[in-house]
Coordinates of C-alpha atoms and ligand atoms in Angstrom, one line a residue:
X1 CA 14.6 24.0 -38.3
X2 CA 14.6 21.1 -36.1
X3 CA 17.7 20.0 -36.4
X4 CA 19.1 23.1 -34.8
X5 CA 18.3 22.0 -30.8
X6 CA 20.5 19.1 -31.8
X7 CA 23.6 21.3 -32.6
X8 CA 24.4 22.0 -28.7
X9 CA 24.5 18.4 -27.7
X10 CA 26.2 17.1 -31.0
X11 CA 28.6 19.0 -32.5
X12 CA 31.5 17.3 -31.0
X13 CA 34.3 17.4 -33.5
X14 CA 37.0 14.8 -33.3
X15 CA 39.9 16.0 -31.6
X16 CA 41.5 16.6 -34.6
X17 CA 39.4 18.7 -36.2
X18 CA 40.3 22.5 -35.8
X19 CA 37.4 23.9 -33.6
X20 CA 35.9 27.4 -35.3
X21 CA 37.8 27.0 -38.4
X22 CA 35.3 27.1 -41.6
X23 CA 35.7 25.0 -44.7
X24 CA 34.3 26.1 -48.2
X25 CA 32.9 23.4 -50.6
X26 CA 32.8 24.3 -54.0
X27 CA 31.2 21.5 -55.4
X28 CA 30.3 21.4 -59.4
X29 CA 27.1 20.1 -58.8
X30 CA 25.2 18.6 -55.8
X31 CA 23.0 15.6 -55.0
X32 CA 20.3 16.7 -53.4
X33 CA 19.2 13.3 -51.7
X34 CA 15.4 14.5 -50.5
X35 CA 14.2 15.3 -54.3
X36 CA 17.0 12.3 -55.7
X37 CA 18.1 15.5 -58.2
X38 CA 21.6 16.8 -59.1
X39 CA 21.7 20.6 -59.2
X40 CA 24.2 22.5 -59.9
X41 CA 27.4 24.2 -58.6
X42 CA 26.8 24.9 -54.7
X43 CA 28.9 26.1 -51.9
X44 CA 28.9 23.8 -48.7
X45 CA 30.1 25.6 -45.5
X46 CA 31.4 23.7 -43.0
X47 CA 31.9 24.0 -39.3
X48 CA 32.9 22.3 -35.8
X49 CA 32.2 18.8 -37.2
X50 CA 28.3 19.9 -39.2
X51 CA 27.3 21.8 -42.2
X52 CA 27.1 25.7 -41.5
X53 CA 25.1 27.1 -44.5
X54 CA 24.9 25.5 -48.4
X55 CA 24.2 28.0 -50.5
X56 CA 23.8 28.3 -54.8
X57 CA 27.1 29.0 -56.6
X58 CA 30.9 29.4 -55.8
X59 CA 31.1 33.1 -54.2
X60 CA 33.8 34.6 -51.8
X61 CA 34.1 33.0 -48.9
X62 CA 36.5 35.1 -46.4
X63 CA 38.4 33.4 -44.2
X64 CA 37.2 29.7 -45.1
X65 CA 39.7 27.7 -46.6
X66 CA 38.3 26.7 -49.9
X67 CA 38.4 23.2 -51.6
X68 CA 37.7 23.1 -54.9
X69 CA 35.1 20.5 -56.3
X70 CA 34.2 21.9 -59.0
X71 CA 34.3 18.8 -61.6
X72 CA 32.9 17.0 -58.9
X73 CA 29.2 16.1 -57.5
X74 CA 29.2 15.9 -54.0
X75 CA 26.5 13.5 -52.1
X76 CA 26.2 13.0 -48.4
X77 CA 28.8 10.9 -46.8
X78 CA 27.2 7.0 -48.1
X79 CA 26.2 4.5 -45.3
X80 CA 26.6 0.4 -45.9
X81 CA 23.6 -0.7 -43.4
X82 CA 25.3 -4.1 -43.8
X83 CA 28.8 -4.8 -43.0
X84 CA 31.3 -7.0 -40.8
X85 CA 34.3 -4.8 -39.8
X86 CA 35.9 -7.6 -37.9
X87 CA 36.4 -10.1 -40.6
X88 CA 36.9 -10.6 -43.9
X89 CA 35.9 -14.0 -45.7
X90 CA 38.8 -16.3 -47.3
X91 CA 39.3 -20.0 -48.0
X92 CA 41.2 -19.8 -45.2
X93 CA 38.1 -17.7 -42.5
X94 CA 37.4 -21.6 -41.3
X95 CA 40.5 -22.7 -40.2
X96 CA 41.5 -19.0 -38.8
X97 CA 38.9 -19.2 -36.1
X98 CA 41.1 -21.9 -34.8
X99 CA 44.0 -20.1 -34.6
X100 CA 44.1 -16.4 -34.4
X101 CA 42.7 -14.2 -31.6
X102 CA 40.1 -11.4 -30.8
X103 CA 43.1 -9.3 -31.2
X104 CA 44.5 -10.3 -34.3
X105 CA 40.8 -9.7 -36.0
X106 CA 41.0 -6.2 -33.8
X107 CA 44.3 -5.5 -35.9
X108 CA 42.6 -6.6 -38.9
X109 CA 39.4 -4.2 -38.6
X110 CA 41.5 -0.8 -38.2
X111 CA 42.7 -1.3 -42.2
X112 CA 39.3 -2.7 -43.3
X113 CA 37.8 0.4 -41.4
X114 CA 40.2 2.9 -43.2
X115 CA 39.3 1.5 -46.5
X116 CA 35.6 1.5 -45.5
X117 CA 35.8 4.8 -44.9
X118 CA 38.0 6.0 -48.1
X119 CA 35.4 4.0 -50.0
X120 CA 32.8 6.7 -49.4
X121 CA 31.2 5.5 -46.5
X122 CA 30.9 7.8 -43.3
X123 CA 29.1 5.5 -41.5
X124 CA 27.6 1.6 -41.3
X125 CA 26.1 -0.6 -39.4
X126 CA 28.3 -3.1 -38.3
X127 CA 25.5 -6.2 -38.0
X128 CA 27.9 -9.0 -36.2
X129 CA 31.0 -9.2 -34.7
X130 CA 32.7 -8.6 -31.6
X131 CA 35.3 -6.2 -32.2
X132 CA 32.7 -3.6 -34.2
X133 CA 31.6 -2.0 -30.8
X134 CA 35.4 -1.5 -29.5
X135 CA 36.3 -0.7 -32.9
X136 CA 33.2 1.9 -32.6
X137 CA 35.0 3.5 -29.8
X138 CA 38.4 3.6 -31.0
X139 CA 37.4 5.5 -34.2
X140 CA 34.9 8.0 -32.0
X141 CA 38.2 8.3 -29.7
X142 CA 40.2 9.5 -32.8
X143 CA 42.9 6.3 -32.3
X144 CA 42.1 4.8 -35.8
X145 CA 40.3 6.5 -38.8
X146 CA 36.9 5.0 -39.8
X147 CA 33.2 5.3 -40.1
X148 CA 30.8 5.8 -37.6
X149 CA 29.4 2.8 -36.7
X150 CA 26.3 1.5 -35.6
X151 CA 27.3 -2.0 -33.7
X152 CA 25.0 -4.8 -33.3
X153 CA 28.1 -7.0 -31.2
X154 CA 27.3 -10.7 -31.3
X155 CA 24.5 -11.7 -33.7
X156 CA 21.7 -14.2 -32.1
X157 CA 21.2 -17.3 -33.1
X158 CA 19.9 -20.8 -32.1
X159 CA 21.8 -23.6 -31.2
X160 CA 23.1 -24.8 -34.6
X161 CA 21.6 -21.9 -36.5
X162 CA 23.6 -18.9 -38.5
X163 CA 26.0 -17.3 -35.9
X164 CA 26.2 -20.4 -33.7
X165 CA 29.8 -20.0 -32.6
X166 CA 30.8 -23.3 -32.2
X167 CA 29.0 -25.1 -35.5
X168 CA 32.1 -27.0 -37.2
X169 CA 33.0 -28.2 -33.9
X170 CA 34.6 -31.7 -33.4
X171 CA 32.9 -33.4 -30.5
X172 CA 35.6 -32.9 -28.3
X173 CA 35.8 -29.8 -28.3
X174 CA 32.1 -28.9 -28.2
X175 CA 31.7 -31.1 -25.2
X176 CA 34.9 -29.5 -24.0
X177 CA 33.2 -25.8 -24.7
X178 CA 30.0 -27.2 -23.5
X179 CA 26.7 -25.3 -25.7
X180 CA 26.6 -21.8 -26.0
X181 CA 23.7 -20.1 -24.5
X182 CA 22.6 -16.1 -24.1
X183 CA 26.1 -14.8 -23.0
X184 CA 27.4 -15.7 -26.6
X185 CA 24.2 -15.3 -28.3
X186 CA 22.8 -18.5 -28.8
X187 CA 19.0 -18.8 -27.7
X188 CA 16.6 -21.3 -27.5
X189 CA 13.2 -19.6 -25.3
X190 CA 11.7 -16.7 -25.2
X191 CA 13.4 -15.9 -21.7
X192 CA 16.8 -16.8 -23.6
X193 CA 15.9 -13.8 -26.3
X194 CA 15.2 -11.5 -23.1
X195 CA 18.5 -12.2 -21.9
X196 CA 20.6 -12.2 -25.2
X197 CA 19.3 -8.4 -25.9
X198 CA 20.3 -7.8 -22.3
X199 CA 23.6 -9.1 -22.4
X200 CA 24.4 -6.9 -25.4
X201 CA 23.3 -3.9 -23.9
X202 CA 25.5 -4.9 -21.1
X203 CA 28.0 -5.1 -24.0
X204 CA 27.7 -1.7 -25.6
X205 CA 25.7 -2.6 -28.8
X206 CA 24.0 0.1 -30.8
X207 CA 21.8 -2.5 -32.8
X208 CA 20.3 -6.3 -32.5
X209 CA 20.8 -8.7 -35.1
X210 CA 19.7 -11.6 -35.5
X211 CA 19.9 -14.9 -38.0
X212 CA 15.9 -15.6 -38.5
X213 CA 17.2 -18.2 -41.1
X214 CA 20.2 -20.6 -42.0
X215 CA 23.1 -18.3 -43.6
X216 CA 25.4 -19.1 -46.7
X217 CA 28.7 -18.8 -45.3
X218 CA 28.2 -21.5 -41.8
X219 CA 29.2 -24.6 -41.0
X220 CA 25.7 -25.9 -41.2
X221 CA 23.5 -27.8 -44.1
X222 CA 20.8 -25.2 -44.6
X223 CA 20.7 -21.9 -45.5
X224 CA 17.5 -21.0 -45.8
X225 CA 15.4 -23.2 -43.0
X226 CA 13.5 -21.2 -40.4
X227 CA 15.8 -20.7 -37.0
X228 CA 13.9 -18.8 -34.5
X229 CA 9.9 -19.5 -33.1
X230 CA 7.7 -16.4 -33.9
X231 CA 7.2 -15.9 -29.9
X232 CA 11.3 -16.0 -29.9
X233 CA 11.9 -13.1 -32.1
X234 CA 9.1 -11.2 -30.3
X235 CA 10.9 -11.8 -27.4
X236 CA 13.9 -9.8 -29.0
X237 CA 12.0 -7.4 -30.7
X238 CA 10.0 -6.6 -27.4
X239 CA 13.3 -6.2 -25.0
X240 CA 15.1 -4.4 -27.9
X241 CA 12.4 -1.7 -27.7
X242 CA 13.0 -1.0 -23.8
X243 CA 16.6 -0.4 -25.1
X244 CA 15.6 1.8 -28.0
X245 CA 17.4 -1.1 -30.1
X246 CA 16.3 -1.3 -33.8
X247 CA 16.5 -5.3 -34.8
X248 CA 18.1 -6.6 -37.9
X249 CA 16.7 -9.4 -39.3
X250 CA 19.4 -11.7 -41.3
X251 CA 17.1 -13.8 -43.5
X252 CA 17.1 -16.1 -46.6
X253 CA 13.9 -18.5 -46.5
X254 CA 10.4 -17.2 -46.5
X255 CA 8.8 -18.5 -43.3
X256 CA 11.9 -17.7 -41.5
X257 CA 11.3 -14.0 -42.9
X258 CA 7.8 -14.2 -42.7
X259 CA 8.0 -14.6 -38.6
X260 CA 10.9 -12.0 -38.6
X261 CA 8.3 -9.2 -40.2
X262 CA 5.2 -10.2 -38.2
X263 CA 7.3 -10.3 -35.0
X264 CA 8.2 -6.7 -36.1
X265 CA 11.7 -6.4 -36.9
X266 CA 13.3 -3.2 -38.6
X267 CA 14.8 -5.0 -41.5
X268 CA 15.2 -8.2 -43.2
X269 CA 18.6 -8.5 -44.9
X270 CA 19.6 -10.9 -48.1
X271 CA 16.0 -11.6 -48.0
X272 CA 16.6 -14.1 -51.1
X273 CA 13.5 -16.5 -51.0
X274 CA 11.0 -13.1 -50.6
X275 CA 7.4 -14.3 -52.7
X276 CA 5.3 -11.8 -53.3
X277 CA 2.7 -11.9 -50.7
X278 CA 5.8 -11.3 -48.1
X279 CA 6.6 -8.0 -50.3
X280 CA 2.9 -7.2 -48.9
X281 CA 3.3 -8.0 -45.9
X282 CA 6.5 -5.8 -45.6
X283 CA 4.8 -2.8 -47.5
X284 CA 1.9 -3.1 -44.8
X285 CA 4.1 -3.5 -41.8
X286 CA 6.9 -0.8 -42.8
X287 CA 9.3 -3.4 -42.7
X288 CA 13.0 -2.0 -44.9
X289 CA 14.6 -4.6 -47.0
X290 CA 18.3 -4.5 -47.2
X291 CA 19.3 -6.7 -50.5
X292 CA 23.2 -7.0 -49.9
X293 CA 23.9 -8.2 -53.9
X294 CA 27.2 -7.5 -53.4
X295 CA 27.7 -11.0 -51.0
X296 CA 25.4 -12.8 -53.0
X297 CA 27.2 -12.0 -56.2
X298 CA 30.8 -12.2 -54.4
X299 CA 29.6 -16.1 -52.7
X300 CA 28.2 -17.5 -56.6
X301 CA 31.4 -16.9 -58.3
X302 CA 33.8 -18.0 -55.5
X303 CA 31.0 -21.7 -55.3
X304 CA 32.7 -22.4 -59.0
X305 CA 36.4 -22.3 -57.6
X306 CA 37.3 -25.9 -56.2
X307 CA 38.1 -25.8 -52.7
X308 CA 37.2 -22.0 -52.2
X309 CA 34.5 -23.4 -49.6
X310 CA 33.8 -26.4 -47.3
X311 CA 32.0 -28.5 -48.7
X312 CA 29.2 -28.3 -46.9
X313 CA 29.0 -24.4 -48.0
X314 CA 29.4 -24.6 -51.4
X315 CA 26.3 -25.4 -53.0
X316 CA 24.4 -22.8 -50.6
X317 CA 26.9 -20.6 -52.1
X318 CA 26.4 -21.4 -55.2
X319 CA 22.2 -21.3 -55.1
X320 CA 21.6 -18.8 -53.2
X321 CA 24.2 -16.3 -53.8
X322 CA 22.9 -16.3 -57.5
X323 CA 19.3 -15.1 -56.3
X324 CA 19.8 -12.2 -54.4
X325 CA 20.3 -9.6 -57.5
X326 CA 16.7 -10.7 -59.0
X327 CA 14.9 -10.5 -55.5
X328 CA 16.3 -6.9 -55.0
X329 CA 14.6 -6.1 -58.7
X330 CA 11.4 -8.0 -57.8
X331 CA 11.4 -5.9 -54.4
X332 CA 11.8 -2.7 -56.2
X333 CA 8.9 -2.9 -58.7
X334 CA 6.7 -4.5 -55.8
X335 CA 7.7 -1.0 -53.7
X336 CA 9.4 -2.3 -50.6
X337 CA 11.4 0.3 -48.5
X338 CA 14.7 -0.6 -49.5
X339 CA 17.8 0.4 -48.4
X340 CA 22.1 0.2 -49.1
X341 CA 23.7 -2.6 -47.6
X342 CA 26.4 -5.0 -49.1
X343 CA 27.2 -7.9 -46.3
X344 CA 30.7 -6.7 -46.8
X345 CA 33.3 -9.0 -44.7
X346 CA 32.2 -11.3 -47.3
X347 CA 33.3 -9.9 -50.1
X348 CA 36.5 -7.3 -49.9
X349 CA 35.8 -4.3 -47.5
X350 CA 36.6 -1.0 -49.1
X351 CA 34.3 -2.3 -52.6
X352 CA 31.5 -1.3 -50.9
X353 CA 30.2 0.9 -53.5
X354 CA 30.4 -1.5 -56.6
X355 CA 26.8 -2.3 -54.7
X356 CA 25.4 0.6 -56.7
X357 CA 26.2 -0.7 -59.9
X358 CA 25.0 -4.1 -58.9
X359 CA 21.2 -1.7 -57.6
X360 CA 21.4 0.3 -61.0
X361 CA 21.8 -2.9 -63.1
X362 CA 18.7 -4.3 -61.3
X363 CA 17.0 -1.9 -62.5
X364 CA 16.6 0.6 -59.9
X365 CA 17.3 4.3 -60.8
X366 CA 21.1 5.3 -60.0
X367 CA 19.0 8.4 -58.1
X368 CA 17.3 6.3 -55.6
X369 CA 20.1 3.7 -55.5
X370 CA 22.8 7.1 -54.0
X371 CA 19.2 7.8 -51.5
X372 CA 19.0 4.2 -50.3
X373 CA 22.7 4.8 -49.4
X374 CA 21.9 8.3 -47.5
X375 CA 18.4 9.6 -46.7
X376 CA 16.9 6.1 -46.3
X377 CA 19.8 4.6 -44.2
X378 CA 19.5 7.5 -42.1
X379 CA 16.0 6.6 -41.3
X380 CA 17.0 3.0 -41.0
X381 CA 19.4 3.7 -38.6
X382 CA 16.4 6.2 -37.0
X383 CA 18.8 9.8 -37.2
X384 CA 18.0 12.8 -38.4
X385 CA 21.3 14.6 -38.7
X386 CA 22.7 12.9 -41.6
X387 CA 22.2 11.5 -45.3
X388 CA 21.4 14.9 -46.7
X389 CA 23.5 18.3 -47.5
X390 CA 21.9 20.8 -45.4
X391 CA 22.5 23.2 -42.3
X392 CA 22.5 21.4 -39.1
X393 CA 23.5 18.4 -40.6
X394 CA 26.7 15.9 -40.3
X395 CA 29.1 17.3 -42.4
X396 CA 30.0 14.1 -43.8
X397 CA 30.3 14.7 -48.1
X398 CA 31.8 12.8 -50.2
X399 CA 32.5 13.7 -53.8
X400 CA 33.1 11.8 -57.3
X401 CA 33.7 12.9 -60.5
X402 CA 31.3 14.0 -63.0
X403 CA 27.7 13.0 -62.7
X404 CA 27.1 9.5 -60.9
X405 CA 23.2 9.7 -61.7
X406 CA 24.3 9.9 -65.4
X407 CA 27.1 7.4 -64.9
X408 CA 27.5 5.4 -61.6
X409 CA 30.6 4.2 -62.1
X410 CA 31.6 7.3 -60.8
X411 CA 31.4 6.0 -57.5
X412 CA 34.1 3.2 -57.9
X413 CA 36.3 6.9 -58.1
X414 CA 35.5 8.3 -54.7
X415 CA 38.3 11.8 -54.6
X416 CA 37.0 13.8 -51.7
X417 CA 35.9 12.1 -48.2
X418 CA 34.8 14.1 -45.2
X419 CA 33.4 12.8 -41.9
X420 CA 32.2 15.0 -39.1
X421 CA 34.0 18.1 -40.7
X422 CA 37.2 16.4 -40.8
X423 CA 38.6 16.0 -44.8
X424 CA 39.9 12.0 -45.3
X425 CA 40.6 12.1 -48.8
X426 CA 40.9 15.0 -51.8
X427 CA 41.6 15.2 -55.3
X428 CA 45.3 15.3 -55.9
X429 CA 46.1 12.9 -53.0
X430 CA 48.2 9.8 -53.9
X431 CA 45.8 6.5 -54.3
X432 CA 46.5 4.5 -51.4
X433 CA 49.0 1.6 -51.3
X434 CA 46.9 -1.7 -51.4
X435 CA 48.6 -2.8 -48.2
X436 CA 47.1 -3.0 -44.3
X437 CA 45.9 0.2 -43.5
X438 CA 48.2 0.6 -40.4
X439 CA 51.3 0.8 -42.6
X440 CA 49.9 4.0 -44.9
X441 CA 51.3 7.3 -43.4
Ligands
LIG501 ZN1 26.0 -10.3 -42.7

């Protein structure tokens, strides 16, 4: 088993987590997300943070303490390759950057964390935003309750591109500011892509991202125009490798996606303007695709509220948002490697699974939707101790009623979350207030 070597080195439990003590999952049925098929009832053992034996059926277990799933199917712990932990989009995000501090968006990610994480999800990739890699720490530290994540720190852009920092800027203020450059991860060279990678190494990211093409949600004219030169994302793609970084690709247009895959990123995410000869060119390169319906869905029904977004916003919002769903489908039938990831921060964190239902109702199999959200994100993320329920493993398992393969609303119902061993949520407890996180005892 060659997971087992790993056991030594990983199996640090939070704190929290009683060292020795053995859990017993009696789980109705299980997803097994290798062969995408739900058997039936299995026991999950659990120990010091990973999974200590599965096994068929619901027999003694001495001395484990015993939870019973029985009406439940329980899936490996979900992962949302696509989220923004630090914010949280609102009418009121533009004016916001104005006023509140690092800190007050710190305070904020602790309670979209905690919802994250009793949403199902045991671990994303955080692909923007500063406070995701402290946030990372605070959660591995056992200070706030969350899921793992993977943090890519400041996206890169180009100067006025997606993730320009100061883009809405009065003149005075931007001459006050002066341009961003590397440190805040805005490039415009090659050398400026060696330097940005560097800098967020020096940060403590986990993960490069950056904005190959306009975005939706900027204060900028197009959202879909190429942003980077080929040679630039090389650039990061080459000095990401020294790291062992993996590179996100943020990407609406075509040729901005087309010089994102031939540069060799790891993934191109929204991908909404994706032709078919770029499917091709994915399938031949390896290249995952990421859809994030959820934003695209969440950005075309806020465009038709007045005054929801800036005006300069709103019809990318409007056009683009609306595409997404039908380039996930196209994607699917072409055979791109696709994988879970909802862009959440724009829509409400903590709905992160109602991207499932958006996956099934493109027509991909509620099966391989639950895999994209486990197996394949594991190999996204480039692990291979977590996404399935098997000794060695993570024990992160999370559990919904009844059959989600048959009905996938049953994700919307998460009861039972574990992460690392350590049990978040189980049937019986009280559904949590809608409040900040920080409040709930
Ligand atoms: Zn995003």
């Amino acid at each position: 088993m060659r997971l087992l070597p790993l056991l030594a080195l990983l199996a640090t439990a939070p704190a929290f987590a009683q060292s020795g003590a053995t859990t017993a999952l009696h789980c109705g049925q299980l997803f097994d997300s290798r062969s995408g098929e739900v058997l039936g009832a299995h026991t999950v053992l659990v120990r010091d943070g990973r999974i200590a034996a599965v096994s068929p059926g619901h027999g003694a277990t001495p001395g484990a303490t015993t939870i019973d799933l029985s009406s439940h199917t329980c899936t490996p712990g979900w992962t949302d390759l696509h989220v923004h932990l630090g914010s949280q989009s609102s009418p009121d995000s533009y004016s916001e950057g104005f006023r509140l501090d690092d800190v007050d968006y710190a305070y904020r990610s602790v309670g979209y964390a905690e919802k994250t994480l009793l949403a199902g999800f045991t671990s994303v990739r955080d692909l923007g935003g500063e406070v995701a890699p402290h946030l990372r720490d605070a959660i591995n530290n056992g200070l706030v309750i969350g899921p793992r994540i993977w943090a890519a720190g400041k996206s890169i852009a180009t100067t006025g591109g997606h993730a320009d920092p100061t883009n809405g800027y009065n003149s005075t203020l931007s001459h006050l500011i002066g341009p961003p450059g590397p440190t805040e991860g805005v490039i415009n060279s090659v050398e400026d892509a060696r330097q940005a990678v560097r800098q967020r190494y020096k940060e403590g990211s986990d993960v490069i991202k950056i904005t190959a093409t306009g975005g939706v949600l900027s204060y900028a004219k197009s959202g879909d125009a190429p942003q980077f030169t080929v040679e630039e994302i090389r650039s990061v793609v080459d000095t990401a490798r020294d790291y062992g970084y993996k590179v996100a690709a943020h990407a609406h247009g075509e040729e901005g996606m087309r010089r994102a895959v031939e540069a060799g990123v790891t993934s191109i995410e929204h991908g909404t303007y994706m032709s078919d000869e770029l499917m091709a060119l994915m399938k031949k390169k390896g290249t995952w695709y990421v859809p994030t319906i959820h934003a695209g869905r969440f950005v075309a029904e806020k465009a038709k509220i007045d005054g929801y977004f800036p005006d300069v916003v709103r019809p990318k919002a409007a056009r683009i948002g609306a595409l997404i769903q039908d380039t996930a489908a196209r994607a699917y039938d072409a055979g791109v490697k696709m994988a879970f990831g909802t862009d959440m921060g724009v829509g409400p964190h903590g709905d992160n699974a109602r991207e499932f239902l958006y996956l099934v109702e493109a027509g991909i199999p509620a099966a391989t939707a639950l895999q994209m959200a486990t197996i394949r994100a594991a190999e996204v993320l480039g692990v291979d101790d977590q996404g399935v329920i098997a000794t060695g493993q993570r024990a992160d398992i999370v559990a919904v009623p009844g059959n989600p393969v048959e009905d996938i609303e049953a994700v919307l119902d998460v009861a039972f979350v574990m992460k690392d061993g350590v049990i978040h949520k189980q049937p019986g407890d009280a559904a949590p207030a809608d409040a900040q996180a920080g409040t709930r005892q």
